Amino acid sequence: MVHAVTYIDIDPGSVAAGTELLKTYRKSAGALVLHEGCRPNRFVIVESWDDEAEFRDHESAPRTAEFRAGLQAIHNSPYDQRVHHTFASGAQARENSAGMVYVVTHVDVPPPRKDETEVLLTVQAVKSRNDGGNVRYDVFQQNAPRTNHFSVVAVWESEATFRSHQAAPHTRRFREELGPKLGAPYDERLYSLPGGVVS
């Protein structure tokens, strides 16, 4: 499959307009639209397609061009789209709903540490899916030439189950082993479903 994680930074004075734009896009494209908790003008879109052809069709669709033109008029900075393929994916346990905690993490390691990082991410994905309250835990790997970059998309039933996962021995061990391999800070961001955008 092809996956895209797109970070969006909207002008703080245009958050209401941006939310409406994202709502319209979500309905037409079937995307998961999330709102960053501590910075109300920042969003992320998580999308998946069955293959490269479907992704190319999406990229050339009029609705995509219309959305990006609307976004350009109100953004703080250009959207940042990362295109991936499936690396470690599992079934989502239940539907998205209010109150769930959504976590999108960008993991960046130097190319020589890629293979070691793949092992760590695979083990962490399997163990995290067995943690109480986990709804989804997927790892995507960016397409060549940036295969040393990964995005982790996780969903938790509540803030309490997310905190429990963060304190789990396997998560602490994962962070300790990953830390020396990182080529950039571990970029973990928390999101929720934004008001008016039902995913």
PDB file of C-alpha atoms in Angstrom:
ATOM      1  CA  MET A   1       0.000   0.000   0.000  1.00  0.00           C
ATOM      2  CA  VAL A   2       0.915   3.658  -0.355  1.00  0.00           C
ATOM      3  CA  HIS A   3       0.522   5.943   2.658  1.00  0.00           C
ATOM      4  CA  ALA A   4       0.883   9.703   2.954  1.00  0.00           C
ATOM      5  CA  VAL A   5       1.361  11.647   6.166  1.00  0.00           C
ATOM      6  CA  THR A   6       0.884  15.367   5.515  1.00  0.00           C
ATOM      7  CA  TYR A   7       1.672  18.018   8.111  1.00  0.00           C
ATOM      8  CA  ILE A   8      -0.294  21.263   7.812  1.00  0.00           C
ATOM      9  CA  ASP A   9       0.436  24.588   9.518  1.00  0.00           C
ATOM     10  CA  ILE A  10      -2.391  27.117   9.111  1.00  0.00           C
ATOM     11  CA  ASP A  11      -2.231  30.835   9.853  1.00  0.00           C
ATOM     12  CA  PRO A  12      -3.526  31.231  13.450  1.00  0.00           C
ATOM     13  CA  GLY A  13      -6.153  33.721  12.279  1.00  0.00           C
ATOM     14  CA  SER A  14      -7.536  31.215   9.763  1.00  0.00           C
ATOM     15  CA  VAL A  15      -8.070  28.108  11.918  1.00  0.00           C
ATOM     16  CA  ALA A  16     -11.864  28.147  11.467  1.00  0.00           C
ATOM     17  CA  ALA A  17     -11.532  28.443   7.685  1.00  0.00           C
ATOM     18  CA  GLY A  18      -8.848  25.767   7.682  1.00  0.00           C
ATOM     19  CA  THR A  19     -11.027  23.392   9.688  1.00  0.00           C
ATOM     20  CA  GLU A  20     -13.858  23.810   7.185  1.00  0.00           C
ATOM     21  CA  LEU A  21     -11.457  23.230   4.297  1.00  0.00           C
ATOM     22  CA  LEU A  22     -10.182  20.062   5.942  1.00  0.00           C
ATOM     23  CA  LYS A  23     -13.722  18.891   6.663  1.00  0.00           C
ATOM     24  CA  THR A  24     -14.627  19.208   2.986  1.00  0.00           C
ATOM     25  CA  TYR A  25     -11.443  17.436   1.925  1.00  0.00           C
ATOM     26  CA  ARG A  26     -11.965  14.620   4.413  1.00  0.00           C
ATOM     27  CA  LYS A  27     -15.452  13.955   3.083  1.00  0.00           C
ATOM     28  CA  SER A  28     -14.266  13.847  -0.530  1.00  0.00           C
ATOM     29  CA  ALA A  29     -11.025  11.925   0.013  1.00  0.00           C
ATOM     30  CA  GLY A  30     -11.847   9.727   3.008  1.00  0.00           C
ATOM     31  CA  ALA A  31      -8.745  10.908   4.860  1.00  0.00           C
ATOM     32  CA  LEU A  32      -8.042  10.779   8.589  1.00  0.00           C
ATOM     33  CA  VAL A  33      -7.725  14.414   9.660  1.00  0.00           C
ATOM     34  CA  LEU A  34      -6.215  15.151  13.076  1.00  0.00           C
ATOM     35  CA  HIS A  35      -5.701  18.306  15.144  1.00  0.00           C
ATOM     36  CA  GLU A  36      -2.518  18.859  17.165  1.00  0.00           C
ATOM     37  CA  GLY A  37      -3.448  19.345  20.808  1.00  0.00           C
ATOM     38  CA  CYS A  38      -1.026  22.027  21.975  1.00  0.00           C
ATOM     39  CA  ARG A  39      -0.964  24.064  18.749  1.00  0.00           C
ATOM     40  CA  PRO A  40      -4.496  24.659  17.415  1.00  0.00           C
ATOM     41  CA  ASN A  41      -3.296  25.852  14.007  1.00  0.00           C
ATOM     42  CA  ARG A  42      -1.511  22.576  13.181  1.00  0.00           C
ATOM     43  CA  PHE A  43      -3.054  19.459  11.671  1.00  0.00           C
ATOM     44  CA  VAL A  44      -1.965  16.188  10.111  1.00  0.00           C
ATOM     45  CA  ILE A  45      -3.665  14.116   7.404  1.00  0.00           C
ATOM     46  CA  VAL A  46      -3.108  10.347   7.228  1.00  0.00           C
ATOM     47  CA  GLU A  47      -4.168   8.672   3.964  1.00  0.00           C
ATOM     48  CA  SER A  48      -3.749   5.229   2.377  1.00  0.00           C
ATOM     49  CA  TRP A  49      -4.233   3.790  -1.095  1.00  0.00           C
ATOM     50  CA  ASP A  50      -4.077   0.223  -2.386  1.00  0.00           C
ATOM     51  CA  ASP A  51      -1.296   0.935  -4.873  1.00  0.00           C
ATOM     52  CA  GLU A  52       0.788   3.552  -6.671  1.00  0.00           C
ATOM     53  CA  ALA A  53      -1.788   4.004  -9.439  1.00  0.00           C
ATOM     54  CA  GLU A  54      -4.500   4.959  -6.932  1.00  0.00           C
ATOM     55  CA  PHE A  55      -2.110   7.386  -5.266  1.00  0.00           C
ATOM     56  CA  ARG A  56      -1.241   9.028  -8.604  1.00  0.00           C
ATOM     57  CA  ASP A  57      -4.967   9.328  -9.419  1.00  0.00           C
ATOM     58  CA  HIS A  58      -5.489  11.058  -6.081  1.00  0.00           C
ATOM     59  CA  GLU A  59      -2.601  13.449  -6.680  1.00  0.00           C
ATOM     60  CA  SER A  60      -3.999  14.508 -10.056  1.00  0.00           C
ATOM     61  CA  ALA A  61      -7.665  14.700  -8.974  1.00  0.00           C
ATOM     62  CA  PRO A  62      -9.416  18.104  -9.167  1.00  0.00           C
ATOM     63  CA  ARG A  63     -10.502  17.837  -5.504  1.00  0.00           C
ATOM     64  CA  THR A  64      -6.850  17.538  -4.458  1.00  0.00           C
ATOM     65  CA  ALA A  65      -5.838  20.571  -6.519  1.00  0.00           C
ATOM     66  CA  GLU A  66      -8.780  22.555  -5.121  1.00  0.00           C
ATOM     67  CA  PHE A  67      -7.882  21.630  -1.554  1.00  0.00           C
ATOM     68  CA  ARG A  68      -4.230  22.579  -1.980  1.00  0.00           C
ATOM     69  CA  ALA A  69      -5.126  25.891  -3.613  1.00  0.00           C
ATOM     70  CA  GLY A  70      -7.410  26.720  -0.677  1.00  0.00           C
ATOM     71  CA  LEU A  71      -4.713  25.688   1.751  1.00  0.00           C
ATOM     72  CA  GLN A  72      -2.084  27.852   0.066  1.00  0.00           C
ATOM     73  CA  ALA A  73      -4.203  30.938   0.695  1.00  0.00           C
ATOM     74  CA  ILE A  74      -4.284  30.402   4.482  1.00  0.00           C
ATOM     75  CA  HIS A  75      -1.172  28.416   5.388  1.00  0.00           C
ATOM     76  CA  ASN A  76       1.656  29.526   7.632  1.00  0.00           C
ATOM     77  CA  SER A  77       4.085  27.347   5.675  1.00  0.00           C
ATOM     78  CA  PRO A  78       3.694  24.937   2.735  1.00  0.00           C
ATOM     79  CA  TYR A  79       2.209  21.528   3.524  1.00  0.00           C
ATOM     80  CA  ASP A  80       4.756  18.784   4.203  1.00  0.00           C
ATOM     81  CA  GLN A  81       3.728  15.486   2.577  1.00  0.00           C
ATOM     82  CA  ARG A  82       5.706  12.326   3.357  1.00  0.00           C
ATOM     83  CA  VAL A  83       4.958   9.360   1.040  1.00  0.00           C
ATOM     84  CA  HIS A  84       5.500   5.871   2.451  1.00  0.00           C
ATOM     85  CA  HIS A  85       4.896   2.183   1.941  1.00  0.00           C
ATOM     86  CA  THR A  86       3.674  -0.257   4.579  1.00  0.00           C
ATOM     87  CA  PHE A  87       6.378  -1.490   6.926  1.00  0.00           C
ATOM     88  CA  ALA A  88       4.587  -2.981   9.962  1.00  0.00           C
ATOM     89  CA  SER A  89       0.806  -2.782   9.920  1.00  0.00           C
ATOM     90  CA  GLY A  90      -2.008  -4.359  11.895  1.00  0.00           C
ATOM     91  CA  ALA A  91      -5.798  -4.230  11.957  1.00  0.00           C
ATOM     92  CA  GLN A  92      -7.491  -1.258  13.635  1.00  0.00           C
ATOM     93  CA  ALA A  93      -9.382  -2.562  16.655  1.00  0.00           C
ATOM     94  CA  ARG A  94     -12.359  -0.167  16.475  1.00  0.00           C
ATOM     95  CA  GLU A  95     -13.699   2.960  14.808  1.00  0.00           C
ATOM     96  CA  ASN A  96     -12.205   6.378  15.450  1.00  0.00           C
ATOM     97  CA  SER A  97     -14.094   8.341  18.089  1.00  0.00           C
ATOM     98  CA  ALA A  98     -13.889  11.416  20.304  1.00  0.00           C
ATOM     99  CA  GLY A  99     -11.687  10.953  23.348  1.00  0.00           C
ATOM    100  CA  MET A 100      -9.146   8.763  21.620  1.00  0.00           C
ATOM    101  CA  VAL A 101      -5.512   9.880  21.584  1.00  0.00           C
ATOM    102  CA  TYR A 102      -3.820   9.882  18.178  1.00  0.00           C
ATOM    103  CA  VAL A 103      -0.034   9.856  18.025  1.00  0.00           C
ATOM    104  CA  VAL A 104       2.034  10.477  14.889  1.00  0.00           C
ATOM    105  CA  THR A 105       5.783  10.050  15.301  1.00  0.00           C
ATOM    106  CA  HIS A 106       8.511  10.748  12.764  1.00  0.00           C
ATOM    107  CA  VAL A 107      11.603   8.590  13.255  1.00  0.00           C
ATOM    108  CA  ASP A 108      14.734   9.680  11.373  1.00  0.00           C
ATOM    109  CA  VAL A 109      17.985   7.719  11.545  1.00  0.00           C
ATOM    110  CA  PRO A 110      21.180   7.954   9.450  1.00  0.00           C
ATOM    111  CA  PRO A 111      21.150   5.450   6.551  1.00  0.00           C
ATOM    112  CA  PRO A 112      23.741   3.123   8.163  1.00  0.00           C
ATOM    113  CA  ARG A 113      21.392   2.636  11.157  1.00  0.00           C
ATOM    114  CA  LYS A 114      18.306   1.834   9.054  1.00  0.00           C
ATOM    115  CA  ASP A 115      18.421  -1.968   9.363  1.00  0.00           C
ATOM    116  CA  GLU A 116      18.857  -1.872  13.147  1.00  0.00           C
ATOM    117  CA  THR A 117      15.995   0.594  13.416  1.00  0.00           C
ATOM    118  CA  GLU A 118      13.730  -1.614  11.311  1.00  0.00           C
ATOM    119  CA  VAL A 119      14.216  -4.420  13.848  1.00  0.00           C
ATOM    120  CA  LEU A 120      13.439  -2.122  16.780  1.00  0.00           C
ATOM    121  CA  LEU A 121      10.314  -0.720  15.129  1.00  0.00           C
ATOM    122  CA  THR A 122       9.020  -4.181  14.214  1.00  0.00           C
ATOM    123  CA  VAL A 123       9.351  -5.449  17.786  1.00  0.00           C
ATOM    124  CA  GLN A 124       7.825  -2.278  19.247  1.00  0.00           C
ATOM    125  CA  ALA A 125       4.849  -2.478  16.885  1.00  0.00           C
ATOM    126  CA  VAL A 126       4.046  -6.069  17.857  1.00  0.00           C
ATOM    127  CA  LYS A 127       4.339  -5.375  21.584  1.00  0.00           C
ATOM    128  CA  SER A 128       2.409  -2.096  21.429  1.00  0.00           C
ATOM    129  CA  ARG A 129      -0.557  -3.720  19.696  1.00  0.00           C
ATOM    130  CA  ASN A 130      -0.868  -5.968  22.747  1.00  0.00           C
ATOM    131  CA  ASP A 131      -0.898  -3.055  25.208  1.00  0.00           C
ATOM    132  CA  GLY A 132      -4.227  -2.334  26.875  1.00  0.00           C
ATOM    133  CA  GLY A 133      -6.241   0.316  25.074  1.00  0.00           C
ATOM    134  CA  ASN A 134      -4.375   0.141  21.774  1.00  0.00           C
ATOM    135  CA  VAL A 135      -6.639   0.736  18.778  1.00  0.00           C
ATOM    136  CA  ARG A 136      -4.032   1.021  16.033  1.00  0.00           C
ATOM    137  CA  TYR A 137      -0.260   0.839  15.712  1.00  0.00           C
ATOM    138  CA  ASP A 138       1.197   1.104  12.204  1.00  0.00           C
ATOM    139  CA  VAL A 139       4.716   1.817  10.997  1.00  0.00           C
ATOM    140  CA  PHE A 140       5.216   3.307   7.531  1.00  0.00           C
ATOM    141  CA  GLN A 141       8.585   3.585   5.784  1.00  0.00           C
ATOM    142  CA  GLN A 142       9.281   6.475   3.426  1.00  0.00           C
ATOM    143  CA  ASN A 143       9.891   5.629  -0.192  1.00  0.00           C
ATOM    144  CA  ALA A 144      13.372   5.636  -1.719  1.00  0.00           C
ATOM    145  CA  PRO A 145      15.713   7.392  -1.384  1.00  0.00           C
ATOM    146  CA  ARG A 146      14.579   8.225   2.205  1.00  0.00           C
ATOM    147  CA  THR A 147      14.031   4.701   3.498  1.00  0.00           C
ATOM    148  CA  ASN A 148      15.803   5.668   6.720  1.00  0.00           C
ATOM    149  CA  HIS A 149      12.748   7.774   7.669  1.00  0.00           C
ATOM    150  CA  PHE A 150       9.645   6.221   9.255  1.00  0.00           C
ATOM    151  CA  SER A 151       6.238   7.403  10.457  1.00  0.00           C
ATOM    152  CA  VAL A 152       4.482   5.657  13.329  1.00  0.00           C
ATOM    153  CA  VAL A 153       0.699   6.144  13.509  1.00  0.00           C
ATOM    154  CA  ALA A 154      -0.830   4.970  16.789  1.00  0.00           C
ATOM    155  CA  VAL A 155      -4.276   5.340  18.329  1.00  0.00           C
ATOM    156  CA  TRP A 156      -5.159   4.826  22.008  1.00  0.00           C
ATOM    157  CA  GLU A 157      -8.571   4.556  23.648  1.00  0.00           C
ATOM    158  CA  SER A 158      -7.776   7.320  26.131  1.00  0.00           C
ATOM    159  CA  GLU A 159      -5.042   9.483  27.567  1.00  0.00           C
ATOM    160  CA  ALA A 160      -4.723   7.008  30.450  1.00  0.00           C
ATOM    161  CA  THR A 161      -4.010   4.064  28.135  1.00  0.00           C
ATOM    162  CA  PHE A 162      -1.516   6.168  26.189  1.00  0.00           C
ATOM    163  CA  ARG A 163       0.307   7.089  29.402  1.00  0.00           C
ATOM    164  CA  SER A 164       0.334   3.437  30.447  1.00  0.00           C
ATOM    165  CA  HIS A 165       1.907   2.501  27.122  1.00  0.00           C
ATOM    166  CA  GLN A 166       4.522   5.241  27.520  1.00  0.00           C
ATOM    167  CA  ALA A 167       5.530   3.800  30.902  1.00  0.00           C
ATOM    168  CA  ALA A 168       5.593   0.155  29.736  1.00  0.00           C
ATOM    169  CA  PRO A 169       9.006  -1.553  30.021  1.00  0.00           C
ATOM    170  CA  HIS A 170       9.087  -2.381  26.300  1.00  0.00           C
ATOM    171  CA  THR A 171       8.470   1.278  25.372  1.00  0.00           C
ATOM    172  CA  ARG A 172      11.211   2.495  27.698  1.00  0.00           C
ATOM    173  CA  ARG A 173      13.583  -0.115  26.286  1.00  0.00           C
ATOM    174  CA  PHE A 174      12.663   0.872  22.717  1.00  0.00           C
ATOM    175  CA  ARG A 175      13.421   4.548  23.439  1.00  0.00           C
ATOM    176  CA  GLU A 176      16.727   3.729  25.098  1.00  0.00           C
ATOM    177  CA  GLU A 177      17.883   1.542  22.208  1.00  0.00           C
ATOM    178  CA  LEU A 178      16.619   3.913  19.529  1.00  0.00           C
ATOM    179  CA  GLY A 179      18.079   7.086  21.065  1.00  0.00           C
ATOM    180  CA  PRO A 180      21.733   6.579  20.013  1.00  0.00           C
ATOM    181  CA  LYS A 181      20.640   5.737  16.459  1.00  0.00           C
ATOM    182  CA  LEU A 182      18.566   8.870  15.833  1.00  0.00           C
ATOM    183  CA  GLY A 183      19.672  11.416  13.239  1.00  0.00           C
ATOM    184  CA  ALA A 184      17.123  13.997  14.461  1.00  0.00           C
ATOM    185  CA  PRO A 185      15.043  14.455  17.620  1.00  0.00           C
ATOM    186  CA  TYR A 186      12.341  11.832  18.197  1.00  0.00           C
ATOM    187  CA  ASP A 187       9.330  13.770  16.862  1.00  0.00           C
ATOM    188  CA  GLU A 188       6.236  12.468  18.652  1.00  0.00           C
ATOM    189  CA  ARG A 189       3.088  14.601  18.376  1.00  0.00           C
ATOM    190  CA  LEU A 190      -0.320  14.087  20.006  1.00  0.00           C
ATOM    191  CA  TYR A 191      -3.530  14.750  18.122  1.00  0.00           C
ATOM    192  CA  SER A 192      -7.278  14.461  18.457  1.00  0.00           C
ATOM    193  CA  LEU A 193     -10.198  14.580  16.056  1.00  0.00           C
ATOM    194  CA  PRO A 194     -10.751  18.301  15.425  1.00  0.00           C
ATOM    195  CA  GLY A 195     -14.091  19.921  16.117  1.00  0.00           C
ATOM    196  CA  GLY A 196     -16.307  19.713  13.065  1.00  0.00           C
ATOM    197  CA  VAL A 197     -14.116  17.141  11.351  1.00  0.00           C
ATOM    198  CA  VAL A 198     -15.506  13.681  11.958  1.00  0.00           C
ATOM    199  CA  SER A 199     -13.131  10.978  10.743  1.00  0.00           C
TER     200      SER A 199
END
